[in-house]
CSV table of C-alpha atoms in Angstrom, one decimal:
chain,number,residue,atom,x,y,z
A,22,MET,CA,-81.6,-99.2,24.9
A,23,SER,CA,-80.5,-98.9,28.5
A,24,ASP,CA,-84.2,-98.5,29.3
A,25,LEU,CA,-84.6,-102.0,27.9
A,26,ILE,CA,-81.8,-103.3,30.2
A,27,SER,CA,-83.2,-101.8,33.5
A,28,ALA,CA,-86.9,-102.6,32.6
A,29,LYS,CA,-86.4,-106.3,33.1
A,30,ARG,CA,-84.1,-106.1,36.2
A,31,GLY,CA,-84.9,-107.9,39.3
A,32,ARG,CA,-86.3,-111.1,37.7
A,33,PRO,CA,-85.6,-114.3,39.6
A,34,GLY,CA,-82.2,-115.9,38.8
A,35,TYR,CA,-80.1,-113.9,36.3
A,36,ASP,CA,-81.5,-110.6,35.3
A,37,GLN,CA,-80.9,-109.1,31.9
A,38,ARG,CA,-78.0,-107.0,33.1
A,39,ALA,CA,-76.2,-110.0,34.6
A,40,ILE,CA,-76.7,-112.1,31.5
A,41,LEU,CA,-75.3,-109.3,29.4
A,42,ASP,CA,-72.3,-108.8,31.7
A,43,ILE,CA,-71.4,-112.5,31.4
A,44,ALA,CA,-71.9,-112.6,27.7
A,45,VAL,CA,-69.6,-109.6,27.2
A,46,ALA,CA,-67.0,-111.2,29.3
A,47,ALA,CA,-67.3,-114.3,27.2
A,48,PHE,CA,-67.1,-112.4,23.9
A,49,ASN,CA,-64.0,-110.7,25.2
A,50,GLU,CA,-62.4,-113.9,26.4
A,51,TYR,CA,-63.3,-116.2,23.4
A,52,GLY,CA,-64.3,-113.8,20.6
A,53,TYR,CA,-67.8,-112.9,19.5
A,54,ASP,CA,-68.0,-115.2,16.6
A,55,ALA,CA,-66.5,-118.1,18.6
A,56,THR,CA,-69.0,-117.8,21.4
A,57,SER,CA,-72.3,-119.6,20.7
A,58,MET,CA,-75.6,-119.1,22.5
A,59,GLY,CA,-75.2,-122.7,23.6
A,60,ALA,CA,-71.8,-122.0,25.2
A,61,LEU,CA,-73.3,-118.9,26.9
A,62,ALA,CA,-76.2,-120.9,28.2
A,63,ALA,CA,-73.8,-123.5,29.6
A,64,ARG,CA,-71.6,-120.8,31.3
A,65,LEU,CA,-74.9,-119.3,32.9
A,66,ASP,CA,-76.2,-122.7,33.7
A,67,LEU,CA,-79.4,-121.6,32.0
A,68,SER,CA,-81.3,-123.1,29.0
A,69,LYS,CA,-81.0,-121.3,25.7
A,70,ALA,CA,-84.7,-120.6,26.0
A,71,ALA,CA,-84.1,-118.7,29.3
A,72,ILE,CA,-81.6,-116.4,27.5
A,73,TYR,CA,-84.0,-115.9,24.5
A,74,HIS,CA,-86.6,-114.8,27.1
A,75,HIS,CA,-84.4,-111.8,27.7
A,76,PHE,CA,-82.6,-111.3,24.3
A,77,ALA,CA,-83.8,-111.8,20.8
A,78,SER,CA,-80.4,-113.1,19.6
A,79,LYS,CA,-76.7,-113.2,20.3
A,80,GLU,CA,-76.5,-110.1,18.1
A,81,GLU,CA,-78.7,-108.2,20.4
A,82,LEU,CA,-76.3,-108.8,23.3
A,83,LEU,CA,-73.5,-107.4,21.1
A,84,GLU,CA,-75.7,-104.4,20.0
A,85,LEU,CA,-76.5,-103.6,23.6
A,86,ALA,CA,-72.9,-103.8,24.8
A,87,LEU,CA,-71.6,-101.7,21.9
A,88,ASP,CA,-74.3,-99.1,22.5
A,89,GLU,CA,-73.5,-98.9,26.1
A,90,ALA,CA,-69.8,-98.1,25.4
A,91,LEU,CA,-70.6,-95.7,22.6
A,92,THR,CA,-73.4,-93.9,24.5
A,93,ALA,CA,-70.8,-93.2,27.3
A,94,LEU,CA,-68.2,-92.0,25.0
A,95,GLU,CA,-70.6,-89.8,23.1
A,96,GLY,CA,-71.9,-88.5,26.4
A,97,VAL,CA,-68.5,-87.0,27.2
A,98,LEU,CA,-68.6,-85.0,23.9
A,99,ALA,CA,-71.9,-83.5,25.0
A,100,GLU,CA,-70.7,-82.3,28.5
A,101,GLU,CA,-70.0,-78.6,29.1
A,102,GLY,CA,-66.2,-79.2,29.4
A,103,ALA,CA,-66.2,-80.5,26.0
A,104,LEU,CA,-68.2,-77.7,24.5
A,105,ALA,CA,-66.8,-74.4,26.0
A,106,GLY,CA,-63.4,-73.0,26.4
A,107,ALA,CA,-60.1,-73.1,24.7
A,108,ALA,CA,-59.6,-76.1,22.3
A,109,ILE,CA,-56.7,-77.4,24.3
A,110,ASP,CA,-58.9,-77.5,27.4
A,111,ARG,CA,-61.7,-79.2,25.6
A,112,LEU,CA,-59.3,-81.8,24.1
A,113,ALA,CA,-57.9,-82.5,27.6
A,114,TYR,CA,-61.4,-82.8,28.9
A,115,VAL,CA,-62.4,-85.3,26.2
A,116,LEU,CA,-59.2,-87.4,26.7
A,117,ARG,CA,-59.8,-87.4,30.4
A,118,GLY,CA,-63.3,-88.5,29.9
A,119,ALA,CA,-62.5,-91.2,27.4
A,120,VAL,CA,-60.0,-92.7,29.9
A,121,GLN,CA,-62.7,-92.6,32.7
A,122,VAL,CA,-65.3,-94.1,30.4
A,123,LEU,CA,-62.8,-96.9,29.5
A,124,ALA,CA,-62.1,-97.6,33.2
A,125,ALA,CA,-65.8,-97.5,34.2
A,126,LYS,CA,-67.1,-99.6,31.3
A,127,LEU,CA,-64.0,-101.7,30.6
A,128,PRO,CA,-65.8,-104.8,29.3
A,129,SER,CA,-68.0,-103.1,26.8
A,130,VAL,CA,-65.3,-100.6,25.6
A,131,THR,CA,-62.9,-103.6,25.2
A,132,LEU,CA,-65.6,-105.3,23.0
A,133,LEU,CA,-66.0,-102.0,21.0
A,134,LEU,CA,-62.3,-101.7,20.4
A,135,ARG,CA,-62.2,-105.3,18.9
A,136,VAL,CA,-65.1,-104.8,16.5
A,137,ARG,CA,-63.9,-105.3,12.9
A,138,GLY,CA,-67.2,-104.7,11.0
A,139,ASN,CA,-68.2,-108.2,10.3
A,140,SER,CA,-72.0,-107.5,10.5
A,141,GLN,CA,-74.3,-104.5,10.2
A,142,VAL,CA,-74.3,-104.2,14.0
A,143,GLU,CA,-70.6,-104.0,14.0
A,144,ARG,CA,-70.5,-101.5,11.0
A,145,ASP,CA,-73.0,-99.4,12.8
A,146,ALA,CA,-70.8,-99.3,15.9
A,147,LEU,CA,-67.7,-98.5,13.9
A,148,THR,CA,-69.6,-95.6,12.2
A,149,ARG,CA,-70.4,-94.2,15.6
A,150,ARG,CA,-66.8,-94.8,16.8
A,151,ARG,CA,-65.4,-93.0,13.8
A,152,ALA,CA,-67.8,-90.1,14.4
A,153,PHE,CA,-66.4,-89.8,17.9
A,154,ASP,CA,-62.8,-90.0,16.5
A,155,HIS,CA,-63.6,-87.3,14.0
A,156,MET,CA,-64.8,-84.9,16.8
A,157,VAL,CA,-61.5,-85.5,18.7
A,158,SER,CA,-59.5,-84.9,15.4
A,159,ALA,CA,-61.4,-81.6,15.0
A,160,LEU,CA,-60.4,-80.7,18.6
A,161,VAL,CA,-56.7,-81.5,17.7
A,162,LEU,CA,-56.9,-79.2,14.6
A,163,GLU,CA,-58.6,-76.4,16.7
A,164,ALA,CA,-56.0,-76.6,19.3
A,165,ARG,CA,-53.3,-76.4,16.7
A,166,ALA,CA,-55.0,-73.4,15.1
A,167,GLU,CA,-55.1,-71.5,18.5
A,168,GLY,CA,-51.4,-72.4,19.0
A,169,SER,CA,-51.8,-74.6,21.9
A,170,LEU,CA,-50.6,-77.8,20.2
A,171,ARG,CA,-47.4,-78.2,18.3
A,172,SER,CA,-47.9,-78.2,14.6
A,173,ASP,CA,-44.7,-80.1,13.5
A,174,VAL,CA,-46.4,-83.4,13.7
A,175,ASP,CA,-49.1,-84.5,11.2
A,176,ALA,CA,-52.5,-83.9,12.9
A,177,ARG,CA,-53.9,-87.3,11.8
A,178,VAL,CA,-50.9,-89.1,13.2
A,179,VAL,CA,-51.2,-87.1,16.5
A,180,THR,CA,-54.8,-88.1,16.7
A,181,ARG,CA,-54.0,-91.8,16.1
A,182,LEU,CA,-51.2,-91.8,18.6
A,183,LEU,CA,-53.5,-90.2,21.3
A,184,PHE,CA,-56.1,-92.8,20.7
A,185,GLY,CA,-53.5,-95.5,20.6
A,186,MET,CA,-52.3,-94.4,24.1
A,187,VAL,CA,-55.8,-94.2,25.5
A,188,ASN,CA,-57.3,-97.3,23.9
A,189,SER,CA,-54.2,-99.5,24.9
A,190,ILE,CA,-55.3,-98.9,28.5
A,191,ALA,CA,-58.1,-101.4,27.9
A,192,GLU,CA,-55.3,-104.1,27.5
A,193,TRP,CA,-54.0,-103.9,31.0
A,194,TYR,CA,-56.2,-101.7,33.2
A,195,ARG,CA,-57.8,-103.4,36.2
A,196,PRO,CA,-59.9,-101.4,38.7
A,197,GLU,CA,-58.0,-102.8,41.7
A,198,GLY,CA,-54.6,-102.3,40.0
A,199,LEU,CA,-51.8,-99.7,39.7
A,200,GLU,CA,-53.8,-96.6,40.0
A,201,ASP,CA,-57.4,-95.3,39.8
A,202,ALA,CA,-59.0,-93.8,36.7
A,203,ALA,CA,-58.6,-90.2,37.7
A,204,GLN,CA,-54.9,-90.6,38.3
A,205,LEU,CA,-54.5,-92.6,35.1
A,206,ALA,CA,-56.3,-89.8,33.2
A,207,ASP,CA,-53.8,-87.3,34.7
A,208,ASP,CA,-50.9,-89.4,33.6
A,209,VAL,CA,-52.2,-89.8,30.0
A,210,LEU,CA,-52.5,-85.9,29.8
A,211,THR,CA,-49.1,-85.4,31.4
A,212,VAL,CA,-47.4,-87.8,28.9
A,213,ALA,CA,-49.4,-86.6,25.8
A,214,LEU,CA,-49.3,-82.8,26.4
A,215,ASP,CA,-46.1,-82.3,28.4
A,216,GLY,CA,-44.0,-85.2,27.3
A,217,LEU,CA,-41.7,-87.4,29.4
A,218,ARG,CA,-38.6,-85.2,29.2
A,219,PRO,CA,-38.5,-82.8,32.2
A,220,ARG,CA,-39.3,-79.3,31.2
A,221,SER,CA,-36.7,-76.8,32.4
B,3,MET,CA,-35.9,-120.7,12.0
B,4,SER,CA,-35.4,-118.1,9.3
B,5,ASP,CA,-32.9,-120.5,7.8
B,6,LEU,CA,-35.8,-123.0,7.4
B,7,ILE,CA,-37.7,-120.5,5.6
B,8,SER,CA,-35.1,-119.6,3.0
B,9,ALA,CA,-33.9,-123.1,2.6
B,10,LYS,CA,-37.0,-124.2,0.7
B,11,ARG,CA,-37.4,-121.0,-1.4
B,12,GLY,CA,-37.7,-121.2,-5.1
B,13,ARG,CA,-39.9,-124.3,-5.3
B,14,PRO,CA,-42.3,-124.5,-8.1
B,15,GLY,CA,-45.6,-122.8,-7.2
B,16,TYR,CA,-45.9,-121.3,-3.7
B,17,ASP,CA,-42.6,-121.4,-1.7
B,18,GLN,CA,-42.6,-121.6,2.1
B,19,ARG,CA,-42.3,-117.9,2.4
B,20,ALA,CA,-45.3,-117.2,0.3
B,21,ILE,CA,-47.4,-119.8,2.1
B,22,LEU,CA,-46.4,-118.3,5.4
B,23,ASP,CA,-47.2,-114.7,4.2
B,24,ILE,CA,-50.7,-115.8,3.1
B,25,ALA,CA,-51.2,-117.8,6.4
B,26,VAL,CA,-50.3,-114.9,8.5
B,27,ALA,CA,-52.6,-112.6,6.5
B,28,ALA,CA,-55.4,-115.1,7.1
B,29,PHE,CA,-54.7,-115.4,10.9
B,30,ASN,CA,-54.8,-111.7,11.2
B,31,GLU,CA,-58.0,-111.4,9.2
B,32,TYR,CA,-60.0,-114.3,10.7
B,33,GLY,CA,-58.2,-115.2,13.8
B,34,TYR,CA,-55.7,-118.0,14.2
B,35,ASP,CA,-58.1,-120.4,15.9
B,36,ALA,CA,-60.8,-119.8,13.3
B,37,THR,CA,-58.5,-120.4,10.3
B,38,SER,CA,-58.3,-124.1,9.5
B,39,MET,CA,-55.6,-125.7,7.3
B,40,GLY,CA,-58.4,-126.6,4.9
B,41,ALA,CA,-59.4,-122.9,4.6
B,42,LEU,CA,-55.8,-122.0,4.1
B,43,ALA,CA,-55.5,-124.5,1.4
B,44,ALA,CA,-58.5,-123.3,-0.3
B,45,ARG,CA,-57.2,-119.7,-0.1
B,46,LEU,CA,-53.9,-120.9,-1.7
B,47,ASP,CA,-55.6,-123.2,-4.2
B,48,LEU,CA,-53.4,-125.9,-2.9
B,49,SER,CA,-54.0,-129.3,-1.4
B,50,LYS,CA,-53.7,-129.6,2.4
B,51,ALA,CA,-50.9,-132.2,1.5
B,52,ALA,CA,-48.9,-129.4,-0.5
B,53,ILE,CA,-49.0,-127.2,2.7
B,54,TYR,CA,-48.0,-130.1,4.9
B,55,HIS,CA,-45.0,-130.7,2.5
B,56,HIS,CA,-43.7,-127.3,3.7
B,57,PHE,CA,-45.1,-127.2,7.3
B,58,ALA,CA,-45.6,-129.8,9.9
B,59,SER,CA,-48.8,-128.1,11.3
B,60,LYS,CA,-50.8,-124.9,11.5
B,61,GLU,CA,-49.0,-124.3,14.7
B,62,GLU,CA,-45.6,-124.3,13.0
B,63,LEU,CA,-46.8,-121.5,10.7
B,64,LEU,CA,-47.9,-119.5,13.9
B,65,GLU,CA,-44.5,-120.3,15.6
B,66,LEU,CA,-42.4,-119.2,12.6
B,67,ALA,CA,-44.4,-116.0,12.2
B,68,LEU,CA,-44.1,-115.1,16.0
B,69,ASP,CA,-40.4,-116.0,15.9
B,70,GLU,CA,-39.9,-113.6,13.0
B,71,ALA,CA,-41.5,-110.7,14.9
B,72,LEU,CA,-39.7,-111.4,18.1
B,73,THR,CA,-36.3,-112.0,16.5
B,74,ALA,CA,-36.6,-108.6,14.8
B,75,LEU,CA,-37.6,-106.8,18.1
B,76,GLU,CA,-35.0,-108.6,20.2
B,77,GLY,CA,-32.4,-107.6,17.5
B,78,VAL,CA,-33.1,-103.9,18.2
B,79,LEU,CA,-32.0,-104.5,21.9
B,80,ALA,CA,-28.7,-106.1,20.7
B,81,GLU,CA,-27.7,-103.1,18.6
B,82,GLU,CA,-25.0,-100.6,19.6
B,83,GLY,CA,-27.5,-97.8,19.9
B,84,ALA,CA,-29.5,-99.8,22.5
B,85,LEU,CA,-26.4,-100.8,24.5
B,86,ALA,CA,-24.1,-97.7,24.8
B,87,GLY,CA,-24.8,-94.1,25.9
B,88,ALA,CA,-27.2,-92.2,28.1
B,89,ALA,CA,-30.4,-94.2,29.0
B,90,ILE,CA,-32.6,-91.6,27.4
B,91,ASP,CA,-30.8,-92.1,24.1
B,92,ARG,CA,-30.9,-95.8,24.4
B,93,LEU,CA,-34.7,-95.7,25.2
B,94,ALA,CA,-35.2,-93.5,22.2
B,95,TYR,CA,-33.2,-95.9,20.0
B,96,VAL,CA,-35.3,-98.8,21.1
B,97,LEU,CA,-38.6,-97.1,20.6
B,98,ARG,CA,-37.5,-96.0,17.1
B,99,GLY,CA,-36.3,-99.5,16.4
B,100,ALA,CA,-39.7,-100.9,17.6
B,101,VAL,CA,-41.7,-98.6,15.3
B,102,GLN,CA,-39.4,-99.5,12.4
B,103,VAL,CA,-39.8,-103.4,13.0
B,104,LEU,CA,-43.5,-102.9,13.3
B,105,ALA,CA,-43.6,-101.1,9.9
B,106,ALA,CA,-41.3,-103.6,8.2
B,107,LYS,CA,-42.8,-106.8,9.6
B,108,LEU,CA,-46.4,-105.5,10.1
B,109,PRO,CA,-48.2,-108.8,9.6
B,110,SER,CA,-46.1,-110.9,12.0
B,111,VAL,CA,-46.0,-108.1,14.6
B,112,THR,CA,-49.8,-107.7,14.4
B,113,LEU,CA,-50.1,-111.5,14.9
B,114,LEU,CA,-47.8,-111.2,17.9
B,115,LEU,CA,-49.8,-108.4,19.4
B,116,ARG,CA,-52.9,-110.5,19.4
B,117,VAL,CA,-51.5,-113.6,21.0
B,118,ARG,CA,-53.3,-114.4,24.2
B,119,GLY,CA,-51.5,-117.5,25.5
B,120,ASN,CA,-53.9,-120.2,24.2
B,121,SER,CA,-51.2,-122.8,23.6
B,122,GLN,CA,-47.6,-123.5,24.5
B,123,VAL,CA,-46.4,-121.7,21.3
B,124,GLU,CA,-48.4,-118.6,22.2
B,125,ARG,CA,-47.1,-118.8,25.8
B,126,ASP,CA,-43.5,-119.0,24.7
B,127,ALA,CA,-44.1,-116.0,22.5
B,128,LEU,CA,-45.6,-114.1,25.4
B,129,THR,CA,-42.7,-114.9,27.6
B,130,ARG,CA,-40.3,-113.5,24.9
B,131,ARG,CA,-42.5,-110.4,24.4
B,132,ARG,CA,-42.5,-109.8,28.2
B,133,ALA,CA,-38.8,-110.1,28.3
B,134,PHE,CA,-38.6,-107.4,25.6
B,135,ASP,CA,-41.0,-105.2,27.6
B,136,HIS,CA,-38.9,-105.7,30.8
B,137,MET,CA,-35.8,-104.5,29.0
B,138,VAL,CA,-37.7,-101.3,27.9
B,139,SER,CA,-39.1,-100.8,31.5
B,140,ALA,CA,-35.5,-101.1,32.8
B,141,LEU,CA,-34.5,-98.3,30.3
B,142,VAL,CA,-37.3,-96.2,31.6
B,143,LEU,CA,-36.1,-96.6,35.2
B,144,GLU,CA,-32.5,-95.9,34.2
B,145,ALA,CA,-33.6,-92.7,32.3
B,146,ARG,CA,-35.5,-91.5,35.4
B,147,ALA,CA,-32.5,-92.2,37.6
B,148,GLU,CA,-30.3,-90.1,35.3
B,149,GLY,CA,-32.8,-87.3,35.5
B,150,SER,CA,-33.7,-87.4,31.8
B,151,LEU,CA,-37.2,-88.7,32.2
B,152,ARG,CA,-39.9,-87.1,34.5
B,153,SER,CA,-40.4,-89.0,37.7
B,154,ASP,CA,-43.9,-87.8,38.7
B,155,VAL,CA,-45.7,-90.4,36.6
B,156,ASP,CA,-45.5,-94.1,37.7
B,157,ALA,CA,-42.8,-95.8,35.7
B,158,ARG,CA,-45.0,-98.9,35.0
B,159,VAL,CA,-47.7,-96.6,33.7
B,160,VAL,CA,-45.2,-94.7,31.5
B,161,THR,CA,-43.9,-98.0,30.0
B,162,ARG,CA,-47.5,-99.2,29.3
B,163,LEU,CA,-48.4,-95.9,27.7
B,164,LEU,CA,-45.4,-95.9,25.5
B,165,PHE,CA,-46.0,-99.5,24.3
B,166,GLY,CA,-49.6,-98.6,23.9
B,167,MET,CA,-48.7,-95.8,21.6
B,168,VAL,CA,-46.2,-97.8,19.6
B,169,ASN,CA,-48.3,-101.0,19.4
B,170,SER,CA,-51.4,-99.2,18.3
B,171,ILE,CA,-49.6,-98.2,15.1
B,172,ALA,CA,-50.2,-101.8,14.0
B,173,GLU,CA,-53.9,-101.0,13.8
B,174,TRP,CA,-53.6,-98.3,11.2
B,175,TYR,CA,-50.1,-98.2,9.7
B,176,ARG,CA,-50.0,-98.9,5.9
B,177,PRO,CA,-46.7,-98.8,4.0
B,178,GLU,CA,-48.2,-96.6,1.4
B,179,GLY,CA,-50.1,-94.4,3.8
B,180,LEU,CA,-49.6,-91.1,5.8
B,181,GLU,CA,-45.9,-91.3,6.3
B,182,ASP,CA,-42.9,-93.6,6.2
B,183,ALA,CA,-41.6,-95.5,9.1
B,184,ALA,CA,-38.7,-93.2,9.9
B,185,GLN,CA,-41.0,-90.1,10.0
B,186,LEU,CA,-43.5,-92.0,12.2
B,187,ALA,CA,-40.8,-93.0,14.6
B,188,ASP,CA,-39.7,-89.4,14.8
B,189,ASP,CA,-43.4,-88.4,15.6
B,190,VAL,CA,-43.6,-91.1,18.3
B,191,LEU,CA,-40.5,-89.7,19.9
B,192,THR,CA,-41.6,-86.2,19.7
B,193,VAL,CA,-45.0,-86.9,21.3
B,194,ALA,CA,-43.7,-89.2,23.9
B,195,LEU,CA,-40.6,-87.3,25.0
B,196,ASP,CA,-41.5,-83.6,24.2
B,197,GLY,CA,-45.3,-83.7,24.4
B,198,LEU,CA,-47.9,-82.0,22.2
B,199,ARG,CA,-47.8,-78.6,24.0
B,200,PRO,CA,-45.3,-76.3,22.4
B,201,ARG,CA,-42.3,-75.8,24.5
B,202,SER,CA,-41.4,-72.1,25.0
């Protein structure tokens, strides 16, 4: 799908990428259901026909944005650091990668995190997101089995608290803000793995 | 405002509390803006006039629900355990209390967490929520100053990650689910303070 996006770049006026970015911003601000193609066209100062020249439907805009976020997250799982080594190191690699994807693709990840399954496109995205979550859960279980993660907290609760911490970053992260994505990823790993109490 | 709620209890048919509960469930499911009084009336099988007998407006339903969540959270800060003792213990007390309020008042806290400031009622709720957040931030700073919280992670990032972990519980917690609120609060404190890596 990212081929589709780049193929039409460079058209006069808004290209496909710019329309998609503005659509995703509007979906995040007003909600996907509440954002009509008419409202999008007004925001872009384009005719609806001009948008339909690039995209078959509002749902295609949603689908492309969700695919972008999911492809980036799934990409982390396919990298060497997520595949080889001790489970605790692979888990740390994936958490770090998830924070960096979130920071690099904040609008589309924010949209993904708000999807509730109201249509087939949303349900397909949720299925892919759950598959990602399950891979991380499996890493948590492996890390417990190898003795590098504490086992006195339910593994499913651990996984959810980890995702809760990572995903919540979408609510406040700004690229020009408190700290960059690499530092933020370090902080998440420090809090999650080592805890806030100083170790003696 | 909770006096207002109990004062009209026990009316024939739906009482004020039951209407509020169903309204909050609908706001959480479809979004506040997308839920009309007509749709609420249909869901309750009541006339709109019957709802207006209990509530002046849809906004009053929102205001009561947000007040309920905020009053409960603010109540934690006023308890003895939040006021006396070492900062680390007060911080732990407040985090535990926030998890328990979230579990006990899941629908109204969920609604609170989704408020974006689209009206005066929402902005007032955000102001109260920020005041709560600032009290917790102050506890984080106090705990760092007393040496009981690590100081190598930015305090604002720490506060946000803590809230991220706690607030994310609203996305998946079910009273009949994985574990009860007290156990969950223990787990949050274990992960946040001691970390997932076993301490030797």
